[in-house]
PDB file of N, CA and C in Angstrom:
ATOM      1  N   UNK A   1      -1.149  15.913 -13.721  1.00  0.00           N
ATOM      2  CA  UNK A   1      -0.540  16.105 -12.426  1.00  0.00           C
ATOM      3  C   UNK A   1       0.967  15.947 -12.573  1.00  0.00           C
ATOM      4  N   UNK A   2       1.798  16.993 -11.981  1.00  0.00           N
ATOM      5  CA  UNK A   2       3.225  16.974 -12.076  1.00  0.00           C
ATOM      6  C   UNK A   2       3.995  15.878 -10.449  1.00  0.00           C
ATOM      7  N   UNK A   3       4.786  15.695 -10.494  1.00  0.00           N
ATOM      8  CA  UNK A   3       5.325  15.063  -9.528  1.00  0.00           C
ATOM      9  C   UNK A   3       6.391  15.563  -9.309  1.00  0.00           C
ATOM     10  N   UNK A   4       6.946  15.754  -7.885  1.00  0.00           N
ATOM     11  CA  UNK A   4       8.400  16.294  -7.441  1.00  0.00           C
ATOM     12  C   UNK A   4       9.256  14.964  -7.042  1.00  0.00           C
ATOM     13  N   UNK A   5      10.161  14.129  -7.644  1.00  0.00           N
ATOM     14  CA  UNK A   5      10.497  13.266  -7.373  1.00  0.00           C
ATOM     15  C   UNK A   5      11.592  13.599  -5.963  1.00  0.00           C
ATOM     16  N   UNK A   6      11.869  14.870  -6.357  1.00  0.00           N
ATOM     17  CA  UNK A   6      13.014  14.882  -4.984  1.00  0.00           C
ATOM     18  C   UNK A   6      12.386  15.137  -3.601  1.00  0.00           C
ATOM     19  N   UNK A   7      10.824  15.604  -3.532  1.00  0.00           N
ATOM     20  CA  UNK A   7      10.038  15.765  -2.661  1.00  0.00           C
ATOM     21  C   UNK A   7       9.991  14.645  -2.137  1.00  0.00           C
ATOM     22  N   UNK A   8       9.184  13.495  -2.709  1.00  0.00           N
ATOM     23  CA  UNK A   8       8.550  12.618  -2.472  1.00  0.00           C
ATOM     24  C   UNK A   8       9.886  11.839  -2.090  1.00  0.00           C
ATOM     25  N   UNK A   9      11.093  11.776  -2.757  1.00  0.00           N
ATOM     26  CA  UNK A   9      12.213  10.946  -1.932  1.00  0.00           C
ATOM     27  C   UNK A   9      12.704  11.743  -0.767  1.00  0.00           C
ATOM     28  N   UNK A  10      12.468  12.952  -0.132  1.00  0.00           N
ATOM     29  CA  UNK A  10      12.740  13.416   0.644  1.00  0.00           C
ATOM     30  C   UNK A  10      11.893  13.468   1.879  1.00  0.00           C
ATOM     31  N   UNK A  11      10.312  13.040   1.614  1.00  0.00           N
ATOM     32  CA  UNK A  11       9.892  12.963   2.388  1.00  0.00           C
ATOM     33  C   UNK A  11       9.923  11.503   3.359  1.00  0.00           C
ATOM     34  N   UNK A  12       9.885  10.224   1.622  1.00  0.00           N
ATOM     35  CA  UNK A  12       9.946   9.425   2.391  1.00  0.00           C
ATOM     36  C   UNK A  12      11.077   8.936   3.251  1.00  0.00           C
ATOM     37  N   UNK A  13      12.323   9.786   3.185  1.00  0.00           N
ATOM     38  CA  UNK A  13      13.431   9.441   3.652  1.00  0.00           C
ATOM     39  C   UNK A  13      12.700   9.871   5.284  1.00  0.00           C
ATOM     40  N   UNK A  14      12.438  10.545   5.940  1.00  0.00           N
ATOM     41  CA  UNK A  14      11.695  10.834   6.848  1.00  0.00           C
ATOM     42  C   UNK A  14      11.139   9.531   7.456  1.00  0.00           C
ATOM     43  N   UNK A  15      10.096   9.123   6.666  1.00  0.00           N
ATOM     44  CA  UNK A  15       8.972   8.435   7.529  1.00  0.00           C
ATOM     45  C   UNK A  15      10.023   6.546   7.124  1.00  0.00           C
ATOM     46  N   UNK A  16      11.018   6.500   5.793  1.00  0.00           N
ATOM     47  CA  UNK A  16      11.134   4.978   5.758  1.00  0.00           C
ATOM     48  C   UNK A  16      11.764   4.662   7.213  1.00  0.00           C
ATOM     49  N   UNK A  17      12.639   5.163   8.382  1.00  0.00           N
ATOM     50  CA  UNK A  17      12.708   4.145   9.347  1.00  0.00           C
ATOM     51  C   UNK A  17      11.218   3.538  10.100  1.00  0.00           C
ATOM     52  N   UNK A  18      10.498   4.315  10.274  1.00  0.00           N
ATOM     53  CA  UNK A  18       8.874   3.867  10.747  1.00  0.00           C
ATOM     54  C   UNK A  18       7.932   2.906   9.513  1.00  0.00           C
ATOM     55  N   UNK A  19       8.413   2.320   9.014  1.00  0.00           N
ATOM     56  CA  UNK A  19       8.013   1.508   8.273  1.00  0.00           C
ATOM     57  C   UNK A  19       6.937   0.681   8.508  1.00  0.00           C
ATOM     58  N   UNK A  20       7.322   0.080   9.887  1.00  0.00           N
ATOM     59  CA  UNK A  20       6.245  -1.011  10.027  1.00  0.00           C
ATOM     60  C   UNK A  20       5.166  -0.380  10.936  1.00  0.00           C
ATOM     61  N   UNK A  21       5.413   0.985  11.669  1.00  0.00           N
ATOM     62  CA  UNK A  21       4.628   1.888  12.263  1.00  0.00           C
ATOM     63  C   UNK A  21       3.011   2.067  11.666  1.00  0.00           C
ATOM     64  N   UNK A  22       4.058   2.322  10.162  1.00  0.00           N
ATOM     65  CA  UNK A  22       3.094   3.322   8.728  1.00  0.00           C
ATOM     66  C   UNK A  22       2.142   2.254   8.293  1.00  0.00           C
ATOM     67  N   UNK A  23       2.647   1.027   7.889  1.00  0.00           N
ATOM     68  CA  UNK A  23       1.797  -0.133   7.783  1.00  0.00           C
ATOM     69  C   UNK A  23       0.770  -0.734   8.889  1.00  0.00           C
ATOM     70  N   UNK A  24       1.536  -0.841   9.528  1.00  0.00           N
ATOM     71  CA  UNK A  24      -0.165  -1.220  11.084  1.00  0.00           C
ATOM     72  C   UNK A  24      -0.564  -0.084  10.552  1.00  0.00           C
ATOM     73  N   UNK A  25      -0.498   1.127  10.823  1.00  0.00           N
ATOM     74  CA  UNK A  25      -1.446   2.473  10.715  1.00  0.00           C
ATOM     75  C   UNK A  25      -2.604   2.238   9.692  1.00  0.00           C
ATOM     76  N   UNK A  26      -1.558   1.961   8.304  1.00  0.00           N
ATOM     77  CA  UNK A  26      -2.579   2.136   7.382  1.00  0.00           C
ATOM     78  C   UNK A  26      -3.744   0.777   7.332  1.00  0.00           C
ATOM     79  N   UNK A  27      -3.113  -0.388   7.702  1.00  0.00           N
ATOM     80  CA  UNK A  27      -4.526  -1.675   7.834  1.00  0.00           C
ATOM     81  C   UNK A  27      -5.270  -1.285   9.252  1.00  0.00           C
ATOM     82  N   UNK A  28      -4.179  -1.032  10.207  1.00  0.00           N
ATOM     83  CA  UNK A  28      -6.190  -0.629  11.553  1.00  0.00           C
ATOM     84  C   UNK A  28      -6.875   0.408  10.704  1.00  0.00           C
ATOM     85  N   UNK A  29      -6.398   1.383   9.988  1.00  0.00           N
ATOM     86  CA  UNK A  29      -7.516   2.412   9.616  1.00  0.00           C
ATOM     87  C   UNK A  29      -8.328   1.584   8.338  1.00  0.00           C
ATOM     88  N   UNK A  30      -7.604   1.161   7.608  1.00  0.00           N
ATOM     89  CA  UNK A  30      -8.323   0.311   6.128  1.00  0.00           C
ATOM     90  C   UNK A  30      -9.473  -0.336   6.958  1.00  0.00           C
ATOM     91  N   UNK A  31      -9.080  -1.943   8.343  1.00  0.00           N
ATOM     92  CA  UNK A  31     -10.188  -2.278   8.808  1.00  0.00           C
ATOM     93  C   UNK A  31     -11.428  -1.747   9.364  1.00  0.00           C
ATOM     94  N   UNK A  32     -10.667  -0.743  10.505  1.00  0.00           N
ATOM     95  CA  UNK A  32     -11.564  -0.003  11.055  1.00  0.00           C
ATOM     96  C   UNK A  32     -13.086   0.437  10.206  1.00  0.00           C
ATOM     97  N   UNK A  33     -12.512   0.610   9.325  1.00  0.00           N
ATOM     98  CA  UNK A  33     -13.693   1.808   8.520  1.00  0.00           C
ATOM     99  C   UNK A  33     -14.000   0.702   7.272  1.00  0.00           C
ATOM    100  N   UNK A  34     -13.525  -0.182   7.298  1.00  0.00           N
ATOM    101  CA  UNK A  34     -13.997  -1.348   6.079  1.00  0.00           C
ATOM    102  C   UNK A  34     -13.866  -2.748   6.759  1.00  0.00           C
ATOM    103  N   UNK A  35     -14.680  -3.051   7.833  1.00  0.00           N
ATOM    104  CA  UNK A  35     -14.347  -4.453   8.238  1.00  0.00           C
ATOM    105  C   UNK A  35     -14.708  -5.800   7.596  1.00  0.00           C
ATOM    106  N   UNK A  36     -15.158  -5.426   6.090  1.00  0.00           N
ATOM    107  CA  UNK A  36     -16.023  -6.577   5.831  1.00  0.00           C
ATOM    108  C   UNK A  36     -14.501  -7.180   4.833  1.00  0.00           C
ATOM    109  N   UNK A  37     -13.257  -5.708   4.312  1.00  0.00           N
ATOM    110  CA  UNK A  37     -12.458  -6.802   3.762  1.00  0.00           C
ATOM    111  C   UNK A  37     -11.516  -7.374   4.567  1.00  0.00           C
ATOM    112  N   UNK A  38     -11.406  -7.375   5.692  1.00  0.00           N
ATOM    113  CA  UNK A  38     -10.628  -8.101   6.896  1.00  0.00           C
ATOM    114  C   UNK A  38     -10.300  -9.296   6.336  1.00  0.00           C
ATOM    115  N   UNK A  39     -11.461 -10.103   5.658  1.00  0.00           N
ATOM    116  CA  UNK A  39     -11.241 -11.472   5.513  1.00  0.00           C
ATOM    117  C   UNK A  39     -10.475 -11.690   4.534  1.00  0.00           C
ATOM    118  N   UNK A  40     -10.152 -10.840   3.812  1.00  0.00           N
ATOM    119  CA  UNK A  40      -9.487 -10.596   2.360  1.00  0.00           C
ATOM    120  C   UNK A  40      -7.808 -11.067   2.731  1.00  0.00           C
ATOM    121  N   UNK A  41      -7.163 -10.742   4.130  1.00  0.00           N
ATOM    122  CA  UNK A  41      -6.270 -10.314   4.015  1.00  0.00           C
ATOM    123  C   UNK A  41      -5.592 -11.793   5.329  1.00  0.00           C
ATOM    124  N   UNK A  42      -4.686 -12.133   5.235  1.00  0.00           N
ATOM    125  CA  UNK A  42      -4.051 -13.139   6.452  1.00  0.00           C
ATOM    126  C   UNK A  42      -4.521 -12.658   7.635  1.00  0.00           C
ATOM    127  N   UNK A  43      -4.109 -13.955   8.725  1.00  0.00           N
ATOM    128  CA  UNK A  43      -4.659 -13.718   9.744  1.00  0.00           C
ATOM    129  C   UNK A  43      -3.919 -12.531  10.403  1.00  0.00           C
ATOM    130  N   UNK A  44      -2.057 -13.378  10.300  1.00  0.00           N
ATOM    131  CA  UNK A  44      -1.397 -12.500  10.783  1.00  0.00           C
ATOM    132  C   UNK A  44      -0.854 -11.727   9.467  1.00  0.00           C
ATOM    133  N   UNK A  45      -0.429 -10.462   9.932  1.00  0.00           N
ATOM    134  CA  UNK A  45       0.180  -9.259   8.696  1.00  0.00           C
ATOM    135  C   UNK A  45       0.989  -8.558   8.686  1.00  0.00           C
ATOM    136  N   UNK A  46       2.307  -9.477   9.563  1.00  0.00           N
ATOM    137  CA  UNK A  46       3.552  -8.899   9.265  1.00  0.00           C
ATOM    138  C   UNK A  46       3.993  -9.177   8.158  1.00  0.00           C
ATOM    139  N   UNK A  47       3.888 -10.196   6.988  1.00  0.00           N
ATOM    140  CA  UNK A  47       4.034 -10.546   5.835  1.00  0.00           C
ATOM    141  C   UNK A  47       3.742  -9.147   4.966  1.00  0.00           C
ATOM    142  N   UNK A  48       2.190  -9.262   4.880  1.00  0.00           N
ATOM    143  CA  UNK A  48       1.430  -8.457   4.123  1.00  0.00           C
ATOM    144  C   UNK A  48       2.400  -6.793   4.452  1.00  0.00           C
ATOM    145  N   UNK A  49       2.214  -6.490   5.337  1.00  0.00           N
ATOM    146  CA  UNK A  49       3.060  -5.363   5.970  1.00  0.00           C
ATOM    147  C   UNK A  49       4.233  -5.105   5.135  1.00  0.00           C
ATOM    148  N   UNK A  50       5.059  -6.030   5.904  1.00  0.00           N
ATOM    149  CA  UNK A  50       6.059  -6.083   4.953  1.00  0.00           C
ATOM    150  C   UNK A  50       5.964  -5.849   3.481  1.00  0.00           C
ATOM    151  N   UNK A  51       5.675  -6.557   2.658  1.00  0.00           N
ATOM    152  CA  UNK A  51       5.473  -6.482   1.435  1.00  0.00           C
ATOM    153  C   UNK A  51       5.080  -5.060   0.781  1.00  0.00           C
ATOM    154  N   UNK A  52       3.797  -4.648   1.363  1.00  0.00           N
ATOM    155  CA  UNK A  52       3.724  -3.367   1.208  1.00  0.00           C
ATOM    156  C   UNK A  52       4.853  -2.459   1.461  1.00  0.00           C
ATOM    157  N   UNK A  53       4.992  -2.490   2.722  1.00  0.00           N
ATOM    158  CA  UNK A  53       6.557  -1.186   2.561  1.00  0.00           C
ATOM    159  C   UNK A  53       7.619  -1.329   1.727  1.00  0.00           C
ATOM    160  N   UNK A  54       7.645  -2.653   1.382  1.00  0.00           N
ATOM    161  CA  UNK A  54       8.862  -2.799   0.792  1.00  0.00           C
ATOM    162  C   UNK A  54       8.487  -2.251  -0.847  1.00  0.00           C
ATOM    163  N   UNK A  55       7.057  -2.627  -1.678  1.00  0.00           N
ATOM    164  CA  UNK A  55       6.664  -1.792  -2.507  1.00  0.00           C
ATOM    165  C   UNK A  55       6.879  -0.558  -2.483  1.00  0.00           C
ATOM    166  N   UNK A  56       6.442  -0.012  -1.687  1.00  0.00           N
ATOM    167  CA  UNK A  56       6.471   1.645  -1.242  1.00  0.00           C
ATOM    168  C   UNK A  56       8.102   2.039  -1.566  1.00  0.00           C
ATOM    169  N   UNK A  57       8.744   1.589  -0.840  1.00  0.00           N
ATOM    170  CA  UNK A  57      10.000   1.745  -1.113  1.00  0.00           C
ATOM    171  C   UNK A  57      10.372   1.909  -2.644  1.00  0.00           C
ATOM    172  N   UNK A  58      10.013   1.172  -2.922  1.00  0.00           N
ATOM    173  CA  UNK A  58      10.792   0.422  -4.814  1.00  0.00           C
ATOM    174  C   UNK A  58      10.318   1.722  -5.665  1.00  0.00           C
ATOM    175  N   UNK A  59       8.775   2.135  -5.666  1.00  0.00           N
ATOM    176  CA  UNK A  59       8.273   2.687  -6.179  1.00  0.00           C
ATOM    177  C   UNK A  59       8.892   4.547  -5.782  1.00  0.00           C
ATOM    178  N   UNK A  60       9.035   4.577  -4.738  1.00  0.00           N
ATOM    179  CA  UNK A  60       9.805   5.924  -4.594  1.00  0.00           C
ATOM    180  C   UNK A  60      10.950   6.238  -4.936  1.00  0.00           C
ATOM    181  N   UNK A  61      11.848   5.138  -5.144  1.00  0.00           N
ATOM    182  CA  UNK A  61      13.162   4.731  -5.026  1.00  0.00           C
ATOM    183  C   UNK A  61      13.427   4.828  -6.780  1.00  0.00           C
ATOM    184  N   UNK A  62      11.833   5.153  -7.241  1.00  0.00           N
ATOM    185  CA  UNK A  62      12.431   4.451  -9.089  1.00  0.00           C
ATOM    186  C   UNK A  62      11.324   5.544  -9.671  1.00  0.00           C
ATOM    187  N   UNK A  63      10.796   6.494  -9.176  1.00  0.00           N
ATOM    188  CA  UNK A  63       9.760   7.089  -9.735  1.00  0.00           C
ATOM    189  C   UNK A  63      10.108   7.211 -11.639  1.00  0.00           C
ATOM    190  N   UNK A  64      11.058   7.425 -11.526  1.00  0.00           N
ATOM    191  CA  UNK A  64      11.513   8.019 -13.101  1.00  0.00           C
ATOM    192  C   UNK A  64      11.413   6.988 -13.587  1.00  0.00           C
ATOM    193  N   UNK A  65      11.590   5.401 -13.600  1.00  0.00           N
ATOM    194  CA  UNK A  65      11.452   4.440 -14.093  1.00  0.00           C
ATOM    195  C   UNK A  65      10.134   3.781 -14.224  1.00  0.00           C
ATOM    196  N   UNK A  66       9.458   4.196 -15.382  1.00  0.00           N
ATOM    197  CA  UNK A  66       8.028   3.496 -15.699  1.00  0.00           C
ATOM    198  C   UNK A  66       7.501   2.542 -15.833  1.00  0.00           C
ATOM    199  N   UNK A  67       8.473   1.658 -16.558  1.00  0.00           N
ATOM    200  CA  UNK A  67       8.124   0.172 -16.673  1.00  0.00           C
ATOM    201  C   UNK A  67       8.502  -0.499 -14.718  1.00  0.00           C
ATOM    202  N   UNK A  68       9.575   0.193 -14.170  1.00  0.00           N
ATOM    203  CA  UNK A  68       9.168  -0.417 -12.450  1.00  0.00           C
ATOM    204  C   UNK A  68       8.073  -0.115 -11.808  1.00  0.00           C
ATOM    205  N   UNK A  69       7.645   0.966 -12.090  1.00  0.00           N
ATOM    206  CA  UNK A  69       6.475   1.485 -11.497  1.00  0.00           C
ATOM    207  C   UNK A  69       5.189   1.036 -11.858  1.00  0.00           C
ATOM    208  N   UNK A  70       4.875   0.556 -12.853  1.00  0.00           N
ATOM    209  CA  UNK A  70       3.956  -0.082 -13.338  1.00  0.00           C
ATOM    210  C   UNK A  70       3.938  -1.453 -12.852  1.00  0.00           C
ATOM    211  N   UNK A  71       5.071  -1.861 -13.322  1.00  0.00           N
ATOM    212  CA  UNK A  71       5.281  -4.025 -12.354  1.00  0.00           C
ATOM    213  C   UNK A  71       5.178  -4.007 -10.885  1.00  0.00           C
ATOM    214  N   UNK A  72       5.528  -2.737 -10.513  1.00  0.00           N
ATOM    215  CA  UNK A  72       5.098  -3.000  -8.889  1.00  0.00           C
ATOM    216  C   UNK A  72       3.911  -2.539  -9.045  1.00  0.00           C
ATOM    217  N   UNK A  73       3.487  -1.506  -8.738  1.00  0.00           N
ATOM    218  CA  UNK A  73       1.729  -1.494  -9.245  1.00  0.00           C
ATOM    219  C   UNK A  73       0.764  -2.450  -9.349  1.00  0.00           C
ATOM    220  N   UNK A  74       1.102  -3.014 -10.261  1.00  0.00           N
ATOM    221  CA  UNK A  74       0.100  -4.245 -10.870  1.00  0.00           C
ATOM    222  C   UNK A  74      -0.890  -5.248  -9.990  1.00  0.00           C
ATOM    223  N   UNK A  75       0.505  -6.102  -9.284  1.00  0.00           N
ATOM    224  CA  UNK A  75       0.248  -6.553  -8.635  1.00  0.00           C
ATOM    225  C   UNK A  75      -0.749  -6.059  -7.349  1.00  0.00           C
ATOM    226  N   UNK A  76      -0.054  -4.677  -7.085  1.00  0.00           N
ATOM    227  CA  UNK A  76      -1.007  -4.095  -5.353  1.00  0.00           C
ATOM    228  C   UNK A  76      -2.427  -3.454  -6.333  1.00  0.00           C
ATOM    229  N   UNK A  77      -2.738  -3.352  -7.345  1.00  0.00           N
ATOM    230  CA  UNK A  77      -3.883  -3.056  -7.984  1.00  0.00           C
ATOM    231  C   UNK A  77      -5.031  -3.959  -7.925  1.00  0.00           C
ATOM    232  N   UNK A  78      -4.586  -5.100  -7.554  1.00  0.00           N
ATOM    233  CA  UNK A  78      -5.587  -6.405  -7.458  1.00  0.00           C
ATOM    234  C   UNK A  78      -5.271  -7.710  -8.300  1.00  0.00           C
ATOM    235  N   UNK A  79      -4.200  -7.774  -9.078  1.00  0.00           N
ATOM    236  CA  UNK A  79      -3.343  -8.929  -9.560  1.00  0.00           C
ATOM    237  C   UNK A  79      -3.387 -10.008  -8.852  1.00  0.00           C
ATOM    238  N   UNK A  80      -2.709  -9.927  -8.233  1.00  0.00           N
ATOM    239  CA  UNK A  80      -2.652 -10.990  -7.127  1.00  0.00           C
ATOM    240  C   UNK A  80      -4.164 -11.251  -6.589  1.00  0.00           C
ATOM    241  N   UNK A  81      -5.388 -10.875  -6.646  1.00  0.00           N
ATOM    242  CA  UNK A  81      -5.907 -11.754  -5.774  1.00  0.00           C
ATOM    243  C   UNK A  81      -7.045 -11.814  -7.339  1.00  0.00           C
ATOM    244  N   UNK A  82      -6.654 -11.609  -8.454  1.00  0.00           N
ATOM    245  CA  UNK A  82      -7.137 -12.019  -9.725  1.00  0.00           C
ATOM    246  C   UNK A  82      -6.651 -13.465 -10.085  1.00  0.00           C
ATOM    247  N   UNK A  83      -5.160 -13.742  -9.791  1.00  0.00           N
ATOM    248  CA  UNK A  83      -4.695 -15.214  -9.816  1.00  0.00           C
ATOM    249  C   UNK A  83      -4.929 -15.977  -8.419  1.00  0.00           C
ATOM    250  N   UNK A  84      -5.216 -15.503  -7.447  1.00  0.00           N
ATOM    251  CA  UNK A  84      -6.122 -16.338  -6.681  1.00  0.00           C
ATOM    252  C   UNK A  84      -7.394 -16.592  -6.438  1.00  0.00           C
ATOM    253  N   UNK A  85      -8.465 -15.932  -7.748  1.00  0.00           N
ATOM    254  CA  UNK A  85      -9.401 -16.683  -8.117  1.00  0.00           C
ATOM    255  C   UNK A  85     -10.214 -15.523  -7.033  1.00  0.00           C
ATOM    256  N   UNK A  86      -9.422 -14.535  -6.331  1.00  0.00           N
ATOM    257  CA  UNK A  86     -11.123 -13.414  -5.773  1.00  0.00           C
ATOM    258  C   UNK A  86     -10.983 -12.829  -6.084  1.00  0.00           C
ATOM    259  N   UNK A  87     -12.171 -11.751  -6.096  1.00  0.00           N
ATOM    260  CA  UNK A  87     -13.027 -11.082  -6.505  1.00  0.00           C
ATOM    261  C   UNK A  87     -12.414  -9.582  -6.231  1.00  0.00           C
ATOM    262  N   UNK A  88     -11.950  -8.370  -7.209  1.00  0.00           N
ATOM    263  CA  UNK A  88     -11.302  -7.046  -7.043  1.00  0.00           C
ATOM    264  C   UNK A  88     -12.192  -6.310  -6.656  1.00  0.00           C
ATOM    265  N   UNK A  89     -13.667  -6.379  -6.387  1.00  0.00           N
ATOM    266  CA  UNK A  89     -14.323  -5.324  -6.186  1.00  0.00           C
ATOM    267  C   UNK A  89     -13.998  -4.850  -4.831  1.00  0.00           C
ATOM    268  N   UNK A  90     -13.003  -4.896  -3.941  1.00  0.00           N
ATOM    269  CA  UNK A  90     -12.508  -3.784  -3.105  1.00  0.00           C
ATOM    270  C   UNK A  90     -11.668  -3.149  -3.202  1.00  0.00           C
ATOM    271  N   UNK A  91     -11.163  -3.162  -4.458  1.00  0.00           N
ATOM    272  CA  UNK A  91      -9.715  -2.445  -4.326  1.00  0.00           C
ATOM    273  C   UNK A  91     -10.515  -0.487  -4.273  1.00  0.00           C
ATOM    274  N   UNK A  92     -11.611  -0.233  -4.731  1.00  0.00           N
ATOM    275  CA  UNK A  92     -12.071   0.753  -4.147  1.00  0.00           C
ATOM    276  C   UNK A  92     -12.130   1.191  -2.393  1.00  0.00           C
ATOM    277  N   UNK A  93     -12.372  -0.003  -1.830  1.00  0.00           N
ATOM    278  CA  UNK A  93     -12.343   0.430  -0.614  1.00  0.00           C
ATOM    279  C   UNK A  93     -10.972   0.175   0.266  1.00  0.00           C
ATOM    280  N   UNK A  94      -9.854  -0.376  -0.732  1.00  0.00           N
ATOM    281  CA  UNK A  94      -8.591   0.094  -0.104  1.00  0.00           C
ATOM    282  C   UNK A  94      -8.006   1.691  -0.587  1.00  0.00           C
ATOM    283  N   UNK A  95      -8.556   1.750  -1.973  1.00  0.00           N
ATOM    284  CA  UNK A  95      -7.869   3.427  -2.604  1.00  0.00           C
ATOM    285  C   UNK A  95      -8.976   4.341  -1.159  1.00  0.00           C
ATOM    286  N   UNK A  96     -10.037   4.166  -0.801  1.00  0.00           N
ATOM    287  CA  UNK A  96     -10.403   5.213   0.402  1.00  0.00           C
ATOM    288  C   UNK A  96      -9.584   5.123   1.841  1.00  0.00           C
ATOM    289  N   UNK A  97      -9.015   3.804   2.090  1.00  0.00           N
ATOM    290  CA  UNK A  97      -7.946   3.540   3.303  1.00  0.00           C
ATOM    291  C   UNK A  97      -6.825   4.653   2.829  1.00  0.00           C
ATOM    292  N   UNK A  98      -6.534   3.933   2.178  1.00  0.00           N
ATOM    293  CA  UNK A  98      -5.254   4.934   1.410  1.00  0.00           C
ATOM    294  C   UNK A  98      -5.406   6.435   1.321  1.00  0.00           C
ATOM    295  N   UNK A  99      -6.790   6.593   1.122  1.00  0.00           N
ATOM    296  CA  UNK A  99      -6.548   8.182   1.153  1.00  0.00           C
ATOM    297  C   UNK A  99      -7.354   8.889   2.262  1.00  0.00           C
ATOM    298  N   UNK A 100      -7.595   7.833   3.424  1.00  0.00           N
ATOM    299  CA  UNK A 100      -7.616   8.333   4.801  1.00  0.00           C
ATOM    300  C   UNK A 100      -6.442   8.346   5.381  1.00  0.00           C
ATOM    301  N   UNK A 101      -5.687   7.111   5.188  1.00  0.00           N
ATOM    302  CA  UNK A 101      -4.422   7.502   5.851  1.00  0.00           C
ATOM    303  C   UNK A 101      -3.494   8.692   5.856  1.00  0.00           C
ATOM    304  N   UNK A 102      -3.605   8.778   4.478  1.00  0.00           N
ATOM    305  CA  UNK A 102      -2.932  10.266   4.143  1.00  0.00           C
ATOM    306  C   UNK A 102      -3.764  11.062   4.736  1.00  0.00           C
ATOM    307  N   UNK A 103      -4.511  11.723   5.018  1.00  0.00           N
ATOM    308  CA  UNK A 103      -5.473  12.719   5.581  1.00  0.00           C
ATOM    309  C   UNK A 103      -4.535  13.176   6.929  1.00  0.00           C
ATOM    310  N   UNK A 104      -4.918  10.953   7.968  1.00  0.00           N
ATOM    311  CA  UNK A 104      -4.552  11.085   8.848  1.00  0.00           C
ATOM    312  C   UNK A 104      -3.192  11.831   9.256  1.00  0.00           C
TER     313      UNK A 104
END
Protein backbone atom coordinates (compact mmCIF):
# COMPACT_ATOMS: atom_id res chain seq x y z
CA UNK A 1 0.00 0.00 0.00
CA UNK A 2 1.36 3.46 -1.10
CA UNK A 3 0.60 6.51 1.06
CA UNK A 4 0.07 10.24 -0.02
CA UNK A 5 1.65 12.04 2.78
CA UNK A 6 0.52 15.44 1.43
CA UNK A 7 -3.08 14.01 1.25
CA UNK A 8 -3.33 12.75 4.49
CA UNK A 9 -1.67 16.17 5.92
CA UNK A 10 -4.10 17.95 3.93
CA UNK A 11 -6.88 16.32 4.94
CA UNK A 12 -6.14 16.31 8.40
CA UNK A 13 -5.51 19.96 8.32
CA UNK A 14 -9.36 20.05 7.70
CA UNK A 15 -10.78 17.98 10.40
CA UNK A 16 -7.52 18.92 13.28
CA UNK A 17 -9.63 22.05 14.62
CA UNK A 18 -12.63 19.40 15.48
CA UNK A 19 -10.47 17.39 17.40
CA UNK A 20 -12.31 16.67 20.34
CA UNK A 21 -15.58 16.42 18.05
CA UNK A 22 -13.62 13.37 16.13
CA UNK A 23 -12.74 11.71 19.44
CA UNK A 24 -16.28 11.61 21.29
CA UNK A 25 -17.34 10.38 17.71
CA UNK A 26 -14.99 7.75 17.52
CA UNK A 27 -15.55 6.21 21.50
CA UNK A 28 -19.73 6.61 21.30
CA UNK A 29 -19.35 4.56 18.08
CA UNK A 30 -16.35 2.10 19.56
CA UNK A 31 -19.01 1.75 22.75
CA UNK A 32 -22.05 1.71 21.05
CA UNK A 33 -21.30 -1.36 18.99
CA UNK A 34 -18.73 -2.89 21.65
CA UNK A 35 -20.11 -2.18 25.12
CA UNK A 36 -18.45 -4.87 26.90
CA UNK A 37 -14.91 -2.79 26.43
CA UNK A 38 -16.42 0.32 28.13
CA UNK A 39 -14.86 -0.96 31.23
CA UNK A 40 -11.50 -0.97 29.64
CA UNK A 41 -11.40 2.65 29.40
CA UNK A 42 -11.82 5.73 32.43
CA UNK A 43 -14.80 6.81 33.65
CA UNK A 44 -14.34 10.19 32.38
CA UNK A 45 -12.46 10.59 28.68
CA UNK A 46 -11.37 13.81 28.15
CA UNK A 47 -7.89 12.50 29.09
CA UNK A 48 -8.12 9.43 26.95
CA UNK A 49 -9.53 11.82 24.12
CA UNK A 50 -7.06 13.91 24.38
CA UNK A 51 -4.27 11.66 24.17
CA UNK A 52 -5.56 10.08 21.23
CA UNK A 53 -5.78 13.25 19.11
CA UNK A 54 -2.83 14.35 20.16
CA UNK A 55 -1.30 10.83 18.75
CA UNK A 56 -3.16 11.35 15.64
CA UNK A 57 -1.57 14.49 15.26
CA UNK A 58 2.22 13.32 15.81
CA UNK A 59 1.70 10.50 13.55
CA UNK A 60 0.44 12.68 10.54
CA UNK A 61 2.68 15.36 11.35
CA UNK A 62 5.84 12.71 10.93
CA UNK A 63 4.55 10.12 8.45
CA UNK A 64 8.08 10.00 6.77
CA UNK A 65 9.62 9.39 10.10
CA UNK A 66 9.51 5.61 11.01
CA UNK A 67 11.06 5.15 14.08
CA UNK A 68 8.09 8.13 15.35
CA UNK A 69 5.59 6.29 13.89
CA UNK A 70 6.24 3.16 15.30
CA UNK A 71 6.85 4.73 19.23
CA UNK A 72 3.61 6.30 18.88
CA UNK A 73 1.97 3.22 17.63
CA UNK A 74 3.12 0.95 20.16
CA UNK A 75 1.76 2.14 22.82
CA UNK A 76 -2.14 2.72 21.13
CA UNK A 77 -1.52 -1.06 19.86
CA UNK A 78 -2.11 -2.35 23.38
CA UNK A 79 1.28 -1.48 25.28
CA UNK A 80 -0.04 0.28 27.69
CA UNK A 81 -2.61 -1.89 28.96
CA UNK A 82 0.20 -4.92 28.59
CA UNK A 83 2.11 -2.90 31.50
CA UNK A 84 -1.02 -2.61 33.30
CA UNK A 85 -1.32 -6.18 33.65
CA UNK A 86 -4.82 -6.46 31.03
CA UNK A 87 -5.59 -8.43 28.77
CA UNK A 88 -5.12 -7.12 24.57
CA UNK A 89 -7.66 -9.30 23.30
CA UNK A 90 -9.71 -6.17 22.21
CA UNK A 91 -7.59 -4.32 20.44
CA UNK A 92 -9.53 -6.22 17.54
CA UNK A 93 -12.60 -4.72 18.53
CA UNK A 94 -11.14 -1.21 18.64
CA UNK A 95 -9.34 -1.76 14.85
CA UNK A 96 -13.49 -2.44 13.87
CA UNK A 97 -14.42 1.09 15.84
CA UNK A 98 -11.79 2.53 13.90
CA UNK A 99 -12.86 1.33 10.78
CA UNK A 100 -16.51 2.21 11.40
CA UNK A 101 -15.68 5.49 12.14
CA UNK A 102 -14.06 5.99 8.99
CA UNK A 103 -17.02 4.54 7.07
CA UNK A 104 -19.01 6.92 9.19
Amino acid sequence: MTIDPTLIKSSFAVVEPHGSEVTAYFYAHLFEHNPDVRKLFAEHMNDQQDRLWAAIGTLVNRLEDTDTVVNVHRPLSGGGQALRGERGDHRGVEAAGEQGAQRD
